[in-house]
PDB file of C-alpha atoms in Angstrom:
ATOM      1  CA  MET A   1     113.623 195.255  47.509  1.00 61.00           C
ATOM      2  CA  THR A   2     109.944 195.153  48.414  1.00 89.00           C
ATOM      3  CA  ALA A   3     107.184 197.268  46.903  1.00 97.00           C
ATOM      4  CA  ILE A   4     106.146 198.676  50.289  1.00 98.00           C
ATOM      5  CA  ILE A   5     108.025 200.502  53.025  1.00 98.00           C
ATOM      6  CA  SER A   6     107.167 200.772  56.714  1.00 97.00           C
ATOM      7  CA  VAL A   7     106.834 204.060  58.572  1.00 97.00           C
ATOM      8  CA  PRO A   8     110.020 203.543  60.666  1.00 97.00           C
ATOM      9  CA  ALA A   9     112.023 202.591  57.569  1.00 97.00           C
ATOM     10  CA  LEU A  10     110.821 205.653  55.660  1.00 97.00           C
ATOM     11  CA  ALA A  11     111.560 207.954  58.608  1.00 96.00           C
ATOM     12  CA  SER A  12     115.098 206.547  58.687  1.00 96.00           C
ATOM     13  CA  ASP A  13     115.545 206.988  54.919  1.00 96.00           C
ATOM     14  CA  LEU A  14     114.318 210.582  55.067  1.00 96.00           C
ATOM     15  CA  ALA A  15     116.869 211.358  57.743  1.00 92.00           C
ATOM     16  CA  GLY A  16     119.683 209.936  55.630  1.00 89.00           C
ATOM     17  CA  SER A  17     121.758 211.380  52.830  1.00 85.00           C
ATOM     18  CA  ALA A  18     119.819 209.709  50.011  1.00 87.00           C
ATOM     19  CA  ALA A  19     116.202 210.509  50.837  1.00 94.00           C
ATOM     20  CA  PRO A  20     113.571 209.277  48.376  1.00 97.00           C
ATOM     21  CA  VAL A  21     111.221 211.492  46.400  1.00 98.00           C
ATOM     22  CA  LEU A  22     107.898 211.646  48.261  1.00 98.00           C
ATOM     23  CA  LEU A  23     104.576 211.801  46.421  1.00 98.00           C
ATOM     24  CA  ASP A  24     101.257 212.507  48.175  1.00 98.00           C
ATOM     25  CA  VAL A  25      98.377 211.027  46.166  1.00 97.00           C
ATOM     26  CA  ARG A  26      95.345 211.484  48.400  1.00 94.00           C
ATOM     27  CA  TYR A  27      92.151 210.531  46.620  1.00 90.00           C
ATOM     28  CA  LYS A  28      88.716 209.160  47.460  1.00 82.00           C
ATOM     29  CA  PRO A  29      86.054 208.462  44.807  1.00 78.00           C
ATOM     30  CA  GLY A  30      83.342 211.095  44.872  1.00 75.00           C
ATOM     31  CA  ASP A  31      85.293 213.449  47.147  1.00 78.00           C
ATOM     32  CA  PRO A  32      86.916 216.751  46.112  1.00 79.00           C
ATOM     33  CA  PRO A  33      90.599 216.676  45.075  1.00 85.00           C
ATOM     34  CA  GLY A  34      93.030 215.975  47.890  1.00 91.00           C
ATOM     35  CA  LEU A  35      94.991 219.225  47.513  1.00 94.00           C
ATOM     36  CA  PRO A  36      93.249 221.099  50.376  1.00 94.00           C
ATOM     37  CA  ALA A  37      93.911 218.173  52.724  1.00 94.00           C
ATOM     38  CA  TYR A  38      97.531 218.077  51.549  1.00 96.00           C
ATOM     39  CA  GLN A  39      97.909 221.790  52.274  1.00 96.00           C
ATOM     40  CA  LYS A  40      96.676 221.245  55.833  1.00 96.00           C
ATOM     41  CA  GLY A  41      99.439 218.740  56.505  1.00 97.00           C
ATOM     42  CA  HIS A  42     101.645 216.210  54.722  1.00 98.00           C
ATOM     43  CA  LEU A  43     104.925 214.375  55.095  1.00 98.00           C
ATOM     44  CA  PRO A  44     107.822 216.852  54.999  1.00 97.00           C
ATOM     45  CA  GLY A  45     109.058 217.267  51.437  1.00 97.00           C
ATOM     46  CA  ALA A  46     106.108 215.468  49.816  1.00 98.00           C
ATOM     47  CA  VAL A  47     104.726 216.826  46.539  1.00 98.00           C
ATOM     48  CA  TYR A  48     101.008 216.547  45.831  1.00 98.00           C
ATOM     49  CA  ILE A  49      99.960 214.581  42.744  1.00 98.00           C
ATOM     50  CA  ASP A  50      96.364 214.784  41.510  1.00 97.00           C
ATOM     51  CA  LEU A  51      94.987 211.394  40.512  1.00 96.00           C
ATOM     52  CA  GLU A  52      92.200 212.659  38.280  1.00 95.00           C
ATOM     53  CA  SER A  53      94.317 215.000  36.151  1.00 96.00           C
ATOM     54  CA  GLU A  54      97.863 213.580  36.396  1.00 97.00           C
ATOM     55  CA  LEU A  55      97.411 209.828  36.896  1.00 98.00           C
ATOM     56  CA  ALA A  56      94.454 209.450  34.538  1.00 97.00           C
ATOM     57  CA  ASP A  57      93.082 210.913  31.327  1.00 97.00           C
ATOM     58  CA  ARG A  58      89.590 212.299  30.855  1.00 93.00           C
ATOM     59  CA  PRO A  59      87.164 209.481  30.029  1.00 92.00           C
ATOM     60  CA  GLU A  60      85.743 209.338  26.546  1.00 91.00           C
ATOM     61  CA  GLN A  61      82.949 207.323  24.968  1.00 87.00           C
ATOM     62  CA  GLY A  62      83.709 203.632  25.431  1.00 87.00           C
ATOM     63  CA  THR A  63      86.580 204.052  27.894  1.00 91.00           C
ATOM     64  CA  GLY A  64      86.660 203.434  31.608  1.00 93.00           C
ATOM     65  CA  ARG A  65      86.429 206.245  34.143  1.00 95.00           C
ATOM     66  CA  HIS A  66      90.207 206.438  34.634  1.00 96.00           C
ATOM     67  CA  PRO A  67      92.066 205.763  31.376  1.00 97.00           C
ATOM     68  CA  LEU A  68      95.837 205.889  31.433  1.00 97.00           C
ATOM     69  CA  PRO A  69      97.137 209.470  31.376  1.00 98.00           C
ATOM     70  CA  PRO A  70      98.856 210.883  28.294  1.00 97.00           C
ATOM     71  CA  LEU A  71     102.573 210.181  28.660  1.00 98.00           C
ATOM     72  CA  GLU A  72     103.453 213.855  28.412  1.00 98.00           C
ATOM     73  CA  VAL A  73     101.038 214.737  31.232  1.00 98.00           C
ATOM     74  CA  PHE A  74     102.269 211.959  33.490  1.00 98.00           C
ATOM     75  CA  GLY A  75     105.910 212.661  32.679  1.00 98.00           C
ATOM     76  CA  ASP A  76     105.511 216.398  33.340  1.00 98.00           C
ATOM     77  CA  ALA A  77     103.854 215.675  36.710  1.00 98.00           C
ATOM     78  CA  MET A  78     106.635 213.329  37.778  1.00 98.00           C
ATOM     79  CA  ARG A  79     109.402 215.703  36.694  1.00 98.00           C
ATOM     80  CA  ARG A  80     107.655 218.597  38.469  1.00 98.00           C
ATOM     81  CA  ALA A  81     107.727 216.479  41.618  1.00 98.00           C
ATOM     82  CA  GLY A  82     111.458 215.887  41.239  1.00 98.00           C
ATOM     83  CA  VAL A  83     111.286 212.276  40.067  1.00 98.00           C
ATOM     84  CA  THR A  84     114.473 210.996  38.465  1.00 97.00           C
ATOM     85  CA  ALA A  85     115.303 207.545  37.157  1.00 92.00           C
ATOM     86  CA  GLY A  86     118.154 207.105  39.615  1.00 93.00           C
ATOM     87  CA  ARG A  87     116.424 208.111  42.861  1.00 96.00           C
ATOM     88  CA  PRO A  88     113.932 206.023  44.868  1.00 97.00           C
ATOM     89  CA  VAL A  89     110.298 207.138  45.010  1.00 98.00           C
ATOM     90  CA  VAL A  90     107.860 206.581  47.873  1.00 98.00           C
ATOM     91  CA  VAL A  91     104.154 207.140  47.283  1.00 98.00           C
ATOM     92  CA  TYR A  92     101.444 207.457  49.927  1.00 98.00           C
ATOM     93  CA  ASP A  93      97.783 208.317  50.306  1.00 96.00           C
ATOM     94  CA  ALA A  94      95.548 208.832  53.317  1.00 94.00           C
ATOM     95  CA  GLY A  95      95.770 205.181  54.339  1.00 92.00           C
ATOM     96  CA  GLY A  96      93.332 203.536  56.712  1.00 80.00           C
ATOM     97  CA  LEU A  97      91.111 200.527  56.102  1.00 67.00           C
ATOM     98  CA  GLY A  98      90.418 200.068  52.422  1.00 62.00           C
ATOM     99  CA  GLY A  99      93.255 202.497  51.616  1.00 74.00           C
ATOM    100  CA  GLY A 100      96.270 202.275  49.390  1.00 90.00           C
ATOM    101  CA  TRP A 101      94.268 202.572  46.174  1.00 95.00           C
ATOM    102  CA  ALA A 102      95.606 205.910  44.938  1.00 96.00           C
ATOM    103  CA  ALA A 103      99.170 205.250  46.070  1.00 97.00           C
ATOM    104  CA  ALA A 104      99.117 201.891  44.309  1.00 98.00           C
ATOM    105  CA  ARG A 105      97.832 203.546  41.114  1.00 98.00           C
ATOM    106  CA  CYS A 106     100.867 205.848  41.145  1.00 98.00           C
ATOM    107  CA  TRP A 107     103.181 202.938  42.038  1.00 98.00           C
ATOM    108  CA  TRP A 108     101.786 200.906  39.143  1.00 98.00           C
ATOM    109  CA  LEU A 109     102.053 203.781  36.658  1.00 98.00           C
ATOM    110  CA  LEU A 110     105.656 204.510  37.590  1.00 98.00           C
ATOM    111  CA  ARG A 111     106.569 200.833  37.292  1.00 98.00           C
ATOM    112  CA  TRP A 112     104.638 200.548  34.015  1.00 98.00           C
ATOM    113  CA  ALA A 113     106.508 203.623  32.758  1.00 98.00           C
ATOM    114  CA  GLY A 114     109.909 202.166  33.640  1.00 98.00           C
ATOM    115  CA  HIS A 115     110.929 203.548  37.038  1.00 98.00           C
ATOM    116  CA  PRO A 116     112.997 200.854  38.795  1.00 96.00           C
ATOM    117  CA  ASP A 117     112.556 201.798  42.463  1.00 97.00           C
ATOM    118  CA  VAL A 118     109.063 202.708  43.671  1.00 98.00           C
ATOM    119  CA  ARG A 119     107.468 201.805  46.995  1.00 98.00           C
ATOM    120  CA  VAL A 120     104.161 202.490  48.724  1.00 98.00           C
ATOM    121  CA  LEU A 121     104.141 203.681  52.342  1.00 98.00           C
ATOM    122  CA  ASP A 122     102.453 200.849  54.200  1.00 97.00           C
ATOM    123  CA  GLY A 123      99.401 202.266  55.988  1.00 97.00           C
ATOM    124  CA  GLY A 124      99.790 205.683  54.358  1.00 97.00           C
ATOM    125  CA  LEU A 125      99.460 209.015  56.130  1.00 97.00           C
ATOM    126  CA  GLU A 126      97.341 207.496  58.885  1.00 96.00           C
ATOM    127  CA  ALA A 127     100.151 205.106  59.843  1.00 97.00           C
ATOM    128  CA  TRP A 128     102.687 207.974  59.767  1.00 97.00           C
ATOM    129  CA  GLN A 129     100.544 210.125  62.067  1.00 96.00           C
ATOM    130  CA  SER A 130      99.819 207.348  64.534  1.00 96.00           C
ATOM    131  CA  TYR A 131     103.442 206.205  64.878  1.00 97.00           C
ATOM    132  CA  ARG A 132     105.354 207.127  68.032  1.00 96.00           C
ATOM    133  CA  ASP A 133     109.099 206.853  68.528  1.00 92.00           C
ATOM    134  CA  PRO A 134     109.602 203.826  70.818  1.00 92.00           C
ATOM    135  CA  GLU A 135     112.273 205.657  72.857  1.00 90.00           C
ATOM    136  CA  THR A 136     110.887 209.186  73.102  1.00 93.00           C
ATOM    137  CA  GLY A 137     107.190 208.667  72.450  1.00 94.00           C
ATOM    138  CA  LYS A 138     107.268 211.597  70.016  1.00 95.00           C
ATOM    139  CA  ALA A 139     105.181 211.743  66.853  1.00 97.00           C
ATOM    140  CA  LEU A 140     106.750 212.076  63.417  1.00 97.00           C
ATOM    141  CA  PRO A 141     106.710 215.543  61.802  1.00 97.00           C
ATOM    142  CA  ILE A 142     103.949 216.883  59.568  1.00 98.00           C
ATOM    143  CA  SER A 143     104.513 219.894  57.322  1.00 98.00           C
ATOM    144  CA  THR A 144     102.301 222.547  55.751  1.00 98.00           C
ATOM    145  CA  GLU A 145     105.061 223.907  53.524  1.00 97.00           C
ATOM    146  CA  THR A 146     104.805 223.291  49.787  1.00 96.00           C
ATOM    147  CA  PRO A 147     108.213 222.129  48.556  1.00 96.00           C
ATOM    148  CA  GLU A 148     109.776 223.263  45.293  1.00 95.00           C
ATOM    149  CA  PRO A 149     112.034 220.373  44.271  1.00 96.00           C
ATOM    150  CA  ALA A 150     114.544 220.546  41.477  1.00 96.00           C
ATOM    151  CA  THR A 151     112.991 219.400  38.220  1.00 98.00           C
ATOM    152  CA  GLY A 152     113.451 215.683  37.684  1.00 98.00           C
ATOM    153  CA  ASP A 153     114.597 213.905  34.558  1.00 97.00           C
ATOM    154  CA  PHE A 154     112.203 210.954  34.482  1.00 98.00           C
ATOM    155  CA  THR A 155     110.989 210.090  30.987  1.00 97.00           C
ATOM    156  CA  PRO A 156     108.226 207.471  30.810  1.00 98.00           C
ATOM    157  CA  SER A 157     109.013 204.337  28.841  1.00 97.00           C
ATOM    158  CA  PRO A 158     105.665 202.522  28.909  1.00 97.00           C
ATOM    159  CA  GLY A 159     104.827 198.841  28.766  1.00 96.00           C
ATOM    160  CA  ARG A 160     106.894 197.544  31.689  1.00 97.00           C
ATOM    161  CA  MET A 161     103.842 196.142  33.526  1.00 98.00           C
ATOM    162  CA  PRO A 162     101.301 193.800  31.870  1.00 98.00           C
ATOM    163  CA  THR A 163      97.876 195.126  30.932  1.00 98.00           C
ATOM    164  CA  LEU A 164      94.637 193.706  29.585  1.00 98.00           C
ATOM    165  CA  ASP A 165      91.992 195.085  27.275  1.00 97.00           C
ATOM    166  CA  ALA A 166      88.365 193.944  27.427  1.00 98.00           C
ATOM    167  CA  ASP A 167      88.781 190.988  25.073  1.00 98.00           C
ATOM    168  CA  GLU A 168      91.928 189.850  26.851  1.00 98.00           C
ATOM    169  CA  ALA A 169      90.208 190.094  30.239  1.00 98.00           C
ATOM    170  CA  ALA A 170      87.316 187.948  28.999  1.00 98.00           C
ATOM    171  CA  ALA A 171      89.712 185.341  27.638  1.00 98.00           C
ATOM    172  CA  LEU A 172      91.781 185.308  30.818  1.00 98.00           C
ATOM    173  CA  ALA A 173      88.664 184.682  32.905  1.00 97.00           C
ATOM    174  CA  ARG A 174      88.241 181.446  30.930  1.00 96.00           C
ATOM    175  CA  ARG A 175      91.814 180.172  30.885  1.00 96.00           C
ATOM    176  CA  GLY A 176      93.320 181.638  34.089  1.00 97.00           C
ATOM    177  CA  VAL A 177      92.110 183.701  37.036  1.00 98.00           C
ATOM    178  CA  LEU A 178      90.538 187.138  36.668  1.00 98.00           C
ATOM    179  CA  LEU A 179      90.110 188.796  40.061  1.00 98.00           C
ATOM    180  CA  ASP A 180      87.381 191.383  40.704  1.00 98.00           C
ATOM    181  CA  ALA A 181      88.803 193.780  43.312  1.00 98.00           C
ATOM    182  CA  ARG A 182      85.521 195.579  44.088  1.00 97.00           C
ATOM    183  CA  ALA A 183      83.331 195.029  47.129  1.00 95.00           C
ATOM    184  CA  ALA A 184      81.616 191.640  47.069  1.00 96.00           C
ATOM    185  CA  GLU A 185      78.115 193.121  46.851  1.00 97.00           C
ATOM    186  CA  ARG A 186      79.079 194.987  43.686  1.00 97.00           C
ATOM    187  CA  TYR A 187      80.531 191.802  42.220  1.00 97.00           C
ATOM    188  CA  ARG A 188      77.292 189.949  42.967  1.00 97.00           C
ATOM    189  CA  GLY A 189      75.257 192.727  41.334  1.00 97.00           C
ATOM    190  CA  GLU A 190      73.321 193.549  44.482  1.00 96.00           C
ATOM    191  CA  VAL A 191      74.321 197.213  44.385  1.00 95.00           C
ATOM    192  CA  GLU A 192      76.118 199.483  41.935  1.00 95.00           C
ATOM    193  CA  PRO A 193      76.721 203.004  43.265  1.00 94.00           C
ATOM    194  CA  ILE A 194      78.763 204.311  40.340  1.00 92.00           C
ATOM    195  CA  ASP A 195      78.415 202.444  37.063  1.00 94.00           C
ATOM    196  CA  PRO A 196      75.177 202.044  35.058  1.00 94.00           C
ATOM    197  CA  VAL A 197      75.132 198.228  35.165  1.00 96.00           C
ATOM    198  CA  ALA A 198      75.632 195.924  38.152  1.00 97.00           C
ATOM    199  CA  GLY A 199      77.384 192.563  38.125  1.00 97.00           C
ATOM    200  CA  HIS A 200      80.745 191.201  37.039  1.00 98.00           C
ATOM    201  CA  ILE A 201      82.677 189.847  34.078  1.00 98.00           C
ATOM    202  CA  PRO A 202      81.623 186.232  33.507  1.00 97.00           C
ATOM    203  CA  GLY A 203      84.118 183.841  35.073  1.00 97.00           C
ATOM    204  CA  ALA A 204      85.727 186.457  37.319  1.00 98.00           C
ATOM    205  CA  VAL A 205      86.513 185.691  40.959  1.00 98.00           C
ATOM    206  CA  SER A 206      85.448 188.015  43.792  1.00 98.00           C
ATOM    207  CA  ALA A 207      88.523 189.322  45.628  1.00 98.00           C
ATOM    208  CA  PRO A 208      87.807 192.603  47.499  1.00 97.00           C
ATOM    209  CA  THR A 209      90.840 194.770  48.188  1.00 97.00           C
ATOM    210  CA  THR A 210      89.858 195.211  51.846  1.00 95.00           C
ATOM    211  CA  GLU A 211      90.921 191.622  52.466  1.00 96.00           C
ATOM    212  CA  ASN A 212      94.514 192.489  51.501  1.00 97.00           C
ATOM    213  CA  LEU A 213      94.852 194.626  54.635  1.00 96.00           C
ATOM    214  CA  THR A 214      95.092 194.101  58.366  1.00 95.00           C
ATOM    215  CA  ASP A 215      92.756 195.799  60.835  1.00 93.00           C
ATOM    216  CA  ALA A 216      95.419 198.507  61.153  1.00 92.00           C
ATOM    217  CA  GLY A 217      95.170 199.321  57.440  1.00 94.00           C
ATOM    218  CA  THR A 218      98.582 197.893  56.529  1.00 96.00           C
ATOM    219  CA  PHE A 219      99.184 195.068  54.079  1.00 96.00           C
ATOM    220  CA  ARG A 220      98.939 191.530  55.381  1.00 97.00           C
ATOM    221  CA  SER A 221     102.148 189.476  55.379  1.00 97.00           C
ATOM    222  CA  ALA A 222     103.402 188.002  52.120  1.00 97.00           C
ATOM    223  CA  THR A 223     102.559 184.532  53.429  1.00 97.00           C
ATOM    224  CA  ALA A 224      99.002 185.512  54.367  1.00 98.00           C
ATOM    225  CA  LEU A 225      98.477 187.182  51.000  1.00 97.00           C
ATOM    226  CA  ALA A 226      99.832 184.166  49.136  1.00 97.00           C
ATOM    227  CA  GLU A 227      97.467 181.900  51.059  1.00 97.00           C
ATOM    228  CA  ARG A 228      94.549 184.209  50.306  1.00 98.00           C
ATOM    229  CA  PHE A 229      95.209 184.309  46.580  1.00 98.00           C
ATOM    230  CA  GLU A 230      95.943 180.592  46.330  1.00 97.00           C
ATOM    231  CA  ALA A 231      92.547 179.919  47.928  1.00 97.00           C
ATOM    232  CA  LEU A 232      91.044 182.022  45.124  1.00 97.00           C
ATOM    233  CA  GLY A 233      92.841 179.944  42.502  1.00 97.00           C
ATOM    234  CA  ALA A 234      95.741 182.344  41.926  1.00 97.00           C
ATOM    235  CA  GLY A 235      98.583 180.098  42.933  1.00 89.00           C
ATOM    236  CA  PRO A 236     102.108 179.767  41.538  1.00 83.00           C
ATOM    237  CA  GLY A 237     102.187 179.427  37.769  1.00 89.00           C
ATOM    238  CA  THR A 238      98.641 180.701  37.274  1.00 95.00           C
ATOM    239  CA  GLU A 239      97.963 183.467  34.767  1.00 98.00           C
ATOM    240  CA  VAL A 240      96.297 186.248  36.773  1.00 98.00           C
ATOM    241  CA  GLY A 241      94.530 189.484  35.878  1.00 98.00           C
ATOM    242  CA  VAL A 242      92.734 192.082  37.995  1.00 98.00           C
ATOM    243  CA  TYR A 243      89.984 194.620  37.410  1.00 98.00           C
ATOM    244  CA  CYS A 244      87.839 196.897  39.563  1.00 98.00           C
ATOM    245  CA  GLY A 245      85.473 199.754  38.774  1.00 97.00           C
ATOM    246  CA  SER A 246      87.877 202.043  36.956  1.00 96.00           C
ATOM    247  CA  GLY A 247      91.414 200.671  37.289  1.00 96.00           C
ATOM    248  CA  VAL A 248      92.363 202.383  40.576  1.00 96.00           C
ATOM    249  CA  SER A 249      91.615 199.934  43.379  1.00 96.00           C
ATOM    250  CA  ALA A 250      92.705 197.074  41.117  1.00 98.00           C
ATOM    251  CA  ALA A 251      96.229 198.519  41.237  1.00 98.00           C
ATOM    252  CA  GLN A 252      96.224 197.884  44.999  1.00 98.00           C
ATOM    253  CA  GLU A 253      95.335 194.246  44.273  1.00 98.00           C
ATOM    254  CA  VAL A 254      98.170 194.017  41.735  1.00 98.00           C
ATOM    255  CA  LEU A 255     100.477 195.359  44.457  1.00 98.00           C
ATOM    256  CA  ALA A 256      99.192 192.806  46.989  1.00 97.00           C
ATOM    257  CA  LEU A 257      99.703 190.024  44.460  1.00 97.00           C
ATOM    258  CA  HIS A 258     103.212 191.297  43.831  1.00 97.00           C
ATOM    259  CA  LEU A 259     103.935 191.138  47.562  1.00 97.00           C
ATOM    260  CA  ALA A 260     102.717 187.536  47.485  1.00 97.00           C
ATOM    261  CA  GLY A 261     105.114 186.702  44.662  1.00 96.00           C
ATOM    262  CA  ILE A 262     102.439 186.664  41.949  1.00 96.00           C
ATOM    263  CA  GLU A 263     102.673 188.933  38.930  1.00 96.00           C
ATOM    264  CA  ALA A 264      99.315 190.046  37.542  1.00 98.00           C
ATOM    265  CA  ALA A 265      98.033 192.041  34.581  1.00 98.00           C
ATOM    266  CA  LEU A 266      95.808 195.083  35.128  1.00 98.00           C
ATOM    267  CA  TYR A 267      92.641 195.607  33.123  1.00 98.00           C
ATOM    268  CA  VAL A 268      92.897 199.390  33.138  1.00 98.00           C
ATOM    269  CA  GLY A 269      89.447 200.059  31.683  1.00 98.00           C
ATOM    270  CA  SER A 270      87.853 197.695  34.221  1.00 98.00           C
ATOM    271  CA  TRP A 271      84.105 197.424  34.843  1.00 98.00           C
ATOM    272  CA  SER A 272      83.311 200.981  33.751  1.00 97.00           C
ATOM    273  CA  GLU A 273      84.770 200.223  30.309  1.00 97.00           C
ATOM    274  CA  TRP A 274      83.272 196.733  30.178  1.00 98.00           C
ATOM    275  CA  VAL A 275      79.687 197.955  30.600  1.00 97.00           C
ATOM    276  CA  ALA A 276      80.178 200.884  28.206  1.00 95.00           C
ATOM    277  CA  ASP A 277      79.595 198.338  25.438  1.00 96.00           C
ATOM    278  CA  GLY A 278      76.108 196.878  25.880  1.00 94.00           C
ATOM    279  CA  ARG A 279      77.064 193.819  23.820  1.00 96.00           C
ATOM    280  CA  ARG A 280      79.406 192.514  26.509  1.00 97.00           C
ATOM    281  CA  PRO A 281      77.935 189.843  28.806  1.00 97.00           C
ATOM    282  CA  VAL A 282      77.255 190.539  32.470  1.00 97.00           C
ATOM    283  CA  ALA A 283      77.065 187.951  35.244  1.00 97.00           C
ATOM    284  CA  THR A 284      75.458 188.324  38.674  1.00 96.00           C
ATOM    285  CA  GLY A 285      75.402 186.307  41.864  1.00 92.00           C
ATOM    286  CA  PRO A 286      78.224 184.377  43.596  1.00 85.00           C
ATOM    287  CA  GLU A 287      79.414 182.716  40.393  1.00 66.00           C
ATOM    288  CA  ARG A 288      82.932 182.102  41.713  1.00 54.00           C
ATOM    289  CA  GLY A 289      84.953 183.210  44.714  1.00 44.00           C
TER     290      GLY A 289
END
């Protein structure tokens, strides 16, 4: 089983007798919640999940911008959406270049919480809308109906995916490979549009998430991803961690690493937590990567 699913494969699964639970997790930093866009059109049967309130907790002093959600909040959201332990789940977001962040956050949380069968729709909603049946030329359906699925039974059992705190991330940057998933100019400290301090964790390697995707906004092949990460020092047997600004886009990098056969730990607090403590060191420039 792979952690992603193609549009044709999902369309086939949805037409079968054992359709997966569909979760719509549209999110873009700085934009309003994705619910209005969901209401204008989504995959048939998909339930909207709000990243800010259901896949993250409110930030507090010293935390990153997207701490892990309380288990009861996350569990309630998944059960409301019909998630059960014995039924596959497919998560998607808007897709497009640089996409997959929000869907990967939900994928990572479900895997971290113990769900055994979660996949991300490769290319997201954009790929679904642009696909045409090779025989008929018809587009796939889009719905404006809000489904009311039967309540699921999923109960989070956390700790199934590796995580890092700030001290562990700093240590990993010295003994293994700590990947910075943000844009390269943010890594170098040239710009910082969100957080109060620019730069990166000393010893981290620049690895922007955009380079995990093809021009069509889908994930590159497992071979291409493995070659990319090996060139960054994250080859077989290497201890790998990932961070970003707030722990969202880094989940997409963890997913890409997983596709390449490399398991990686997520620094959930990421840069926004790192710089919340002024005693932590900050590096700038093209130190590595």
